[in-house]
Amino acid sequence: MSEHTIIPVHPQSAEYSLLTPSQLQAMTRRAERDPDGFWLDQAERIHWHSNPTRAFCGSFQDDVEINWYHDGTLNASVSCIDSHLGDRADQVALISHRDGTDEAEKLTYRMLHERVCRLANALQHLGVSRGDRVAISLPMVSEAPIAMLACARIGAVHVVLFGGLSAEAIAERLVDSGARVVITANEIARGAKRIPLKHIMDEALKKAGAESAVETVLVLRTTDAPVAMLPERDLDFHDFVDWFEPDCIPEIMNAEDPLFLLYTSGSTGKPKAVVHTTGGYMVWAAYTMGMVYTHRPNDVLWCTADVAWITGHTSVVYGPLANGSTTMMFDGLPSYPQPGRWWELIERHKVTMLFTAPTAIRSLMREGDDLVNRYDLSSLRLLGTAGEPISPDAWMWYHDVVGKGSCPVVDTWWQTETAGIMLGPIPGAQKLKPGSATMPLPGVSMVLTDTKGDVIEGAGEGCLCVTRSWPGQARTLWKDHARFQQTYFSFSPGLYFTGDGARRDADGYYWITGRMDDVINISGHRIGTAEIEEAVGTDRRITECAAVGVPHSVKGHALVVFAIARDEQTSITPEDITRQVSLAIGRYAAPDEVFIVPDLPRTRSGKIVRRLLRKIASGELDTLGDLSMLSDADSVDMLINTVWKEE
Ligand code: WT7
């Protein structure tokens, strides 16, 4: 398989396609020629209280100011729910399938409306109002999207926190966001694994102490596991919420009012929350999911991402609902209670579109074709992937074995900061190349630059940048606009730098090569080396450390930490370091391997040479390259000995 493999347009996708190839070209040209008109047209995909008359206002220069649709007003929950009550009130909006059971909760748009309104009223009763932050830490159950939409209904800003975070990481985020209410559950139960969410939240609130603004904790009971409640602070979710009225007048928001904050990893240890606002985000969710997932009324979209990631926000909640589709959630593992669980669920719920990460595809591929072939997957018409590069062989397996050769595979490139798809094919209108995220969507203006920021024309490889704002672009980092500018706009003034490298072939198709900054992508989870190093460094027995990502056959990358012990007498083990990272960030960020070493390779000016650490950790010892820039070339032999000869 090479990059020359071209998969022609599938006849089935041409049938569903919204655009012919020439219409797609015309749309792209229109977006170039008249961006304002183009984006005002796209704004019609959602429901506005008062329509905007301008699309973009602002500039990537100087302070970087981004405003979209600024004179429009709307409510995101109305676009996702109320706007469908006229013609599809009884259509299932949400299927939520519980782990290890045959139970699925199905909520129609009418039922979703009631549930969202009750919670919205309950939150208002607790004193939550416009602009207040509400933290949500829940399993993949229907209450998660309900909580997000209830916040949106009253103009509160949701902050969804990943269930894998440690108490310390949650405490930091509660303080930073200033959340007043927390919505959580007793526990997450997946397979044999239990995560005591409420207990971790209690610890987090204890750590945050007076710095936290949290007044109330709503506790959902997802299992029978007992849960300790603090009478003056904690409320049982259903005992409290179910008494409220099933209707709630939506708060009319300005397009630029924040809809949510989402924490993501970057190049420093401090957590950063990306700010997404209401109008632009909603148009972007509707547009990107509408264009690439070509939603039709009977579609059931199953995006396997956790709601705590941007993929969950846009592809589980806002995108499919804005498009009036049925969205499915599954709170479980691909191989529990038995291998083949995912395929069984696709058969059972007649899933038409599956969207998952390359890591999952690689691990399902290992289980073999027979398992897939045991189930009737004929309902599928589209397969999606995102989060990390997918190798052509995994792409082909997904296409041939899961999709039986008749479903297009859409590899979509995006980020927490972009809120939705930037690079991805329009099925039925574009040929596909396995391993390529194809081309920018109409209206998305991408370039490749060299490391100095000069634009590369034609085929080539470089830094992936965006030249013009798009409606779903993050507006700022919460309470830190200077860091926003510095992170994304200092590389080359006037360009948004994505942090990724990419290659563009002669046909204009993009091939993502991976992160160019200090971020590592592990199983599609973004982890900053700086946050790992900071976590390890807080142990006084360590003087210095370096975290690197090395290629891994299933996870994409594995995390390897090298640490220098304070002195030879210090007793510190790799397990101590793993524990330290789990405590500071969460178990999901725990290193795959830790090496305690006497020193690290450095340049003469003292900078740690991570490139060498990556090569040593991945065993590429023949291509270490020129070592003459090192202050002490012997340190390399010593490292190789530690990593490769000790076993
Ligand atoms: C980083 C963003 C899809 C959004 C969820 C992840 C990597 C994302 C692809 C893809 C190669 C990809 C990039 C990006 N990435 N999609 N299709 N091919 N790499 O959002 O956690 O903000 O991570 O994920 O490196 O910068 P995120």
mmCIF file of C-alpha atoms in Angstrom, residues 312-489:
data_model
loop_
_atom_site.group_PDB
_atom_site.id
_atom_site.type_symbol
_atom_site.label_atom_id
_atom_site.label_comp_id
_atom_site.label_asym_id
_atom_site.label_seq_id
_atom_site.Cartn_x
_atom_site.Cartn_y
_atom_site.Cartn_z
ATOM 1 C CA GLY A 312 -17.439 14.003 22.318
ATOM 2 C CA HIS A 313 -18.693 17.592 22.425
ATOM 3 C CA THR A 314 -18.966 17.993 18.670
ATOM 4 C CA SER A 315 -19.540 14.467 17.347
ATOM 5 C CA VAL A 316 -21.571 12.917 20.168
ATOM 6 C CA VAL A 317 -23.597 15.933 21.285
ATOM 7 C CA TYR A 318 -23.775 19.200 19.341
ATOM 8 C CA GLY A 319 -23.043 18.060 15.754
ATOM 9 C CA PRO A 320 -25.494 15.163 15.415
ATOM 10 C CA LEU A 321 -28.247 16.920 17.387
ATOM 11 C CA ALA A 322 -27.896 20.184 15.467
ATOM 12 C CA ASN A 323 -28.350 18.055 12.341
ATOM 13 C CA GLY A 324 -31.421 16.290 13.775
ATOM 14 C CA SER A 325 -29.764 12.876 13.807
ATOM 15 C CA THR A 326 -29.745 10.014 16.306
ATOM 16 C CA THR A 327 -26.604 9.874 18.383
ATOM 17 C CA MET A 328 -25.480 6.795 20.244
ATOM 18 C CA MET A 329 -23.332 6.496 23.342
ATOM 19 C CA PHE A 330 -21.883 3.364 24.841
ATOM 20 C CA ASP A 331 -20.490 3.323 28.344
ATOM 21 C CA GLY A 332 -18.279 0.290 27.908
ATOM 22 C CA LEU A 333 -15.298 -1.454 26.438
ATOM 23 C CA PRO A 334 -14.935 -2.964 22.937
ATOM 24 C CA SER A 335 -14.281 -6.461 24.309
ATOM 25 C CA TYR A 336 -16.493 -6.756 27.360
ATOM 26 C CA PRO A 337 -18.314 -8.949 28.339
ATOM 27 C CA GLN A 338 -16.927 -10.661 25.235
ATOM 28 C CA PRO A 339 -14.881 -9.735 22.169
ATOM 29 C CA GLY A 340 -17.098 -8.521 19.386
ATOM 30 C CA ARG A 341 -19.150 -6.284 21.677
ATOM 31 C CA TRP A 342 -18.869 -3.273 19.382
ATOM 32 C CA TRP A 343 -19.994 -5.243 16.330
ATOM 33 C CA GLU A 344 -22.916 -6.636 18.295
ATOM 34 C CA LEU A 345 -24.015 -3.107 19.218
ATOM 35 C CA ILE A 346 -23.780 -1.925 15.614
ATOM 36 C CA GLU A 347 -26.009 -4.826 14.555
ATOM 37 C CA ARG A 348 -28.458 -4.274 17.391
ATOM 38 C CA HIS A 349 -28.873 -0.506 17.028
ATOM 39 C CA LYS A 350 -28.518 -0.472 13.233
ATOM 40 C CA VAL A 351 -25.710 2.039 13.438
ATOM 41 C CA THR A 352 -25.223 3.736 10.074
ATOM 42 C CA MET A 353 -22.084 5.732 10.873
ATOM 43 C CA LEU A 354 -19.263 4.642 13.136
ATOM 44 C CA PHE A 355 -16.647 7.127 14.241
ATOM 45 C CA THR A 356 -13.649 6.035 16.276
ATOM 46 C CA ALA A 357 -9.921 6.538 16.797
ATOM 47 C CA PRO A 358 -7.117 4.707 14.987
ATOM 48 C CA THR A 359 -6.006 3.169 18.314
ATOM 49 C CA ALA A 360 -9.340 1.363 18.621
ATOM 50 C CA ILE A 361 -9.182 0.275 14.983
ATOM 51 C CA ARG A 362 -5.683 -1.148 15.497
ATOM 52 C CA SER A 363 -6.701 -3.112 18.557
ATOM 53 C CA LEU A 364 -9.918 -4.424 16.959
ATOM 54 C CA MET A 365 -7.893 -5.424 13.914
ATOM 55 C CA ARG A 366 -5.735 -7.622 16.150
ATOM 56 C CA GLU A 367 -8.791 -9.591 17.240
ATOM 57 C CA GLY A 368 -9.199 -10.821 13.702
ATOM 58 C CA ASP A 369 -11.702 -10.703 10.865
ATOM 59 C CA ASP A 370 -13.789 -13.689 11.954
ATOM 60 C CA LEU A 371 -15.155 -11.836 14.894
ATOM 61 C CA VAL A 372 -16.297 -8.932 12.730
ATOM 62 C CA ASN A 373 -17.798 -11.274 10.156
ATOM 63 C CA ARG A 374 -20.023 -12.938 12.736
ATOM 64 C CA TYR A 375 -22.254 -9.861 12.898
ATOM 65 C CA ASP A 376 -24.554 -8.189 10.436
ATOM 66 C CA LEU A 377 -22.983 -4.796 9.841
ATOM 67 C CA SER A 378 -24.983 -4.018 6.718
ATOM 68 C CA SER A 379 -26.544 -0.932 8.342
ATOM 69 C CA LEU A 380 -23.172 0.866 8.149
ATOM 70 C CA ARG A 381 -22.760 3.386 5.353
ATOM 71 C CA LEU A 382 -19.898 5.575 6.585
ATOM 72 C CA LEU A 383 -16.828 5.013 8.738
ATOM 73 C CA GLY A 384 -14.948 7.837 10.399
ATOM 74 C CA THR A 385 -11.675 8.232 12.214
ATOM 75 C CA ALA A 386 -9.812 11.062 13.926
ATOM 76 C CA GLY A 387 -7.386 11.846 16.675
ATOM 77 C CA GLU A 388 -4.099 10.481 15.327
ATOM 78 C CA PRO A 389 -2.604 9.416 12.047
ATOM 79 C CA ILE A 390 -4.081 6.176 10.688
ATOM 80 C CA SER A 391 -1.717 3.916 8.783
ATOM 81 C CA PRO A 392 -2.849 2.817 5.317
ATOM 82 C CA ASP A 393 -3.131 -0.836 6.446
ATOM 83 C CA ALA A 394 -5.444 0.003 9.371
ATOM 84 C CA TRP A 395 -7.426 2.258 7.024
ATOM 85 C CA MET A 396 -7.811 -0.607 4.523
ATOM 86 C CA TRP A 397 -8.838 -3.053 7.237
ATOM 87 C CA TYR A 398 -11.503 -0.649 8.461
ATOM 88 C CA HIS A 399 -12.665 -0.137 4.877
ATOM 89 C CA ASP A 400 -12.562 -3.766 3.690
ATOM 90 C CA VAL A 401 -13.459 -5.792 6.777
ATOM 91 C CA VAL A 402 -15.719 -3.463 8.767
ATOM 92 C CA GLY A 403 -17.165 -1.553 5.813
ATOM 93 C CA LYS A 404 -17.100 -4.555 3.381
ATOM 94 C CA GLY A 405 -15.549 -2.257 0.807
ATOM 95 C CA SER A 406 -18.724 -0.252 0.387
ATOM 96 C CA CYS A 407 -18.434 2.454 3.064
ATOM 97 C CA PRO A 408 -16.145 5.424 2.583
ATOM 98 C CA VAL A 409 -13.634 5.925 5.388
ATOM 99 C CA VAL A 410 -13.417 9.570 6.390
ATOM 100 C CA ASP A 411 -10.149 10.394 8.113
ATOM 101 C CA THR A 412 -10.758 13.774 9.697
ATOM 102 C CA TRP A 413 -8.102 16.034 11.170
ATOM 103 C CA TRP A 414 -9.050 18.461 13.912
ATOM 104 C CA GLN A 415 -8.161 19.675 17.400
ATOM 105 C CA THR A 416 -9.729 20.887 20.626
ATOM 106 C CA GLU A 417 -8.919 24.388 19.372
ATOM 107 C CA THR A 418 -10.566 23.915 15.967
ATOM 108 C CA ALA A 419 -13.764 22.468 17.549
ATOM 109 C CA GLY A 420 -14.587 20.507 14.437
ATOM 110 C CA ILE A 421 -13.198 18.974 11.265
ATOM 111 C CA MET A 422 -10.711 21.063 9.282
ATOM 112 C CA LEU A 423 -9.301 18.418 6.934
ATOM 113 C CA GLY A 424 -11.560 15.642 5.744
ATOM 114 C CA PRO A 425 -13.307 14.308 2.673
ATOM 115 C CA ILE A 426 -16.817 15.033 1.507
ATOM 116 C CA PRO A 427 -18.004 11.456 0.877
ATOM 117 C CA GLY A 428 -19.321 10.895 -2.567
ATOM 118 C CA ALA A 429 -17.623 13.972 -3.941
ATOM 119 C CA GLN A 430 -13.977 13.093 -3.371
ATOM 120 C CA LYS A 431 -11.704 10.165 -3.995
ATOM 121 C CA LEU A 432 -9.968 8.817 -0.925
ATOM 122 C CA LYS A 433 -6.352 7.944 -0.251
ATOM 123 C CA PRO A 434 -5.786 5.549 2.658
ATOM 124 C CA GLY A 435 -3.720 7.354 5.308
ATOM 125 C CA SER A 436 -4.513 10.875 4.114
ATOM 126 C CA ALA A 437 -6.937 13.220 5.873
ATOM 127 C CA THR A 438 -7.576 14.500 2.334
ATOM 128 C CA MET A 439 -8.228 18.231 1.981
ATOM 129 C CA PRO A 440 -9.487 21.286 3.852
ATOM 130 C CA LEU A 441 -13.257 21.697 3.970
ATOM 131 C CA PRO A 442 -14.643 24.549 1.876
ATOM 132 C CA GLY A 443 -13.881 27.807 3.691
ATOM 133 C CA VAL A 444 -10.879 26.391 5.555
ATOM 134 C CA SER A 445 -7.696 27.987 4.381
ATOM 135 C CA MET A 446 -4.617 25.909 5.189
ATOM 136 C CA VAL A 447 -1.000 26.318 4.285
ATOM 137 C CA LEU A 448 2.263 24.532 4.922
ATOM 138 C CA THR A 449 5.241 26.624 5.934
ATOM 139 C CA ASP A 450 8.894 25.977 6.524
ATOM 140 C CA THR A 451 10.208 26.334 10.077
ATOM 141 C CA LYS A 452 10.728 30.068 9.512
ATOM 142 C CA GLY A 453 7.045 30.491 8.715
ATOM 143 C CA ASP A 454 7.465 31.010 4.959
ATOM 144 C CA VAL A 455 4.673 29.448 2.929
ATOM 145 C CA ILE A 456 5.496 26.369 0.820
ATOM 146 C CA GLU A 457 3.623 26.137 -2.470
ATOM 147 C CA GLY A 458 2.639 22.894 -4.190
ATOM 148 C CA ALA A 459 3.771 19.490 -3.014
ATOM 149 C CA GLY A 460 5.986 19.535 0.076
ATOM 150 C CA GLU A 461 6.282 19.034 3.785
ATOM 151 C CA GLY A 462 6.140 21.556 6.594
ATOM 152 C CA CYS A 463 4.261 23.103 9.490
ATOM 153 C CA LEU A 464 0.473 22.997 9.210
ATOM 154 C CA CYS A 465 -1.019 26.481 9.612
ATOM 155 C CA VAL A 466 -4.364 28.173 8.993
ATOM 156 C CA THR A 467 -4.442 31.583 7.341
ATOM 157 C CA ARG A 468 -8.020 32.716 8.042
ATOM 158 C CA SER A 469 -10.344 32.323 11.003
ATOM 159 C CA TRP A 470 -13.177 29.783 10.864
ATOM 160 C CA PRO A 471 -16.394 29.962 12.921
ATOM 161 C CA GLY A 472 -15.431 27.182 15.350
ATOM 162 C CA GLN A 473 -12.028 28.580 16.204
ATOM 163 C CA ALA A 474 -11.227 28.838 19.913
ATOM 164 C CA ARG A 475 -11.464 32.506 20.846
ATOM 165 C CA THR A 476 -8.936 32.557 23.630
ATOM 166 C CA LEU A 477 -7.579 30.585 26.564
ATOM 167 C CA TRP A 478 -9.602 31.087 29.710
ATOM 168 C CA LYS A 479 -8.256 34.105 31.602
ATOM 169 C CA ASP A 480 -5.041 34.072 29.571
ATOM 170 C CA HIS A 481 -5.261 35.748 26.192
ATOM 171 C CA ALA A 482 -1.513 36.396 26.173
ATOM 172 C CA ARG A 483 -0.880 32.669 26.345
ATOM 173 C CA PHE A 484 -3.363 32.136 23.517
ATOM 174 C CA GLN A 485 -1.453 34.538 21.289
ATOM 175 C CA GLN A 486 1.872 33.103 22.318
ATOM 176 C CA THR A 487 0.829 29.468 21.794
ATOM 177 C CA TYR A 488 -0.838 29.722 18.416
ATOM 178 C CA PHE A 489 0.227 32.969 16.767
#
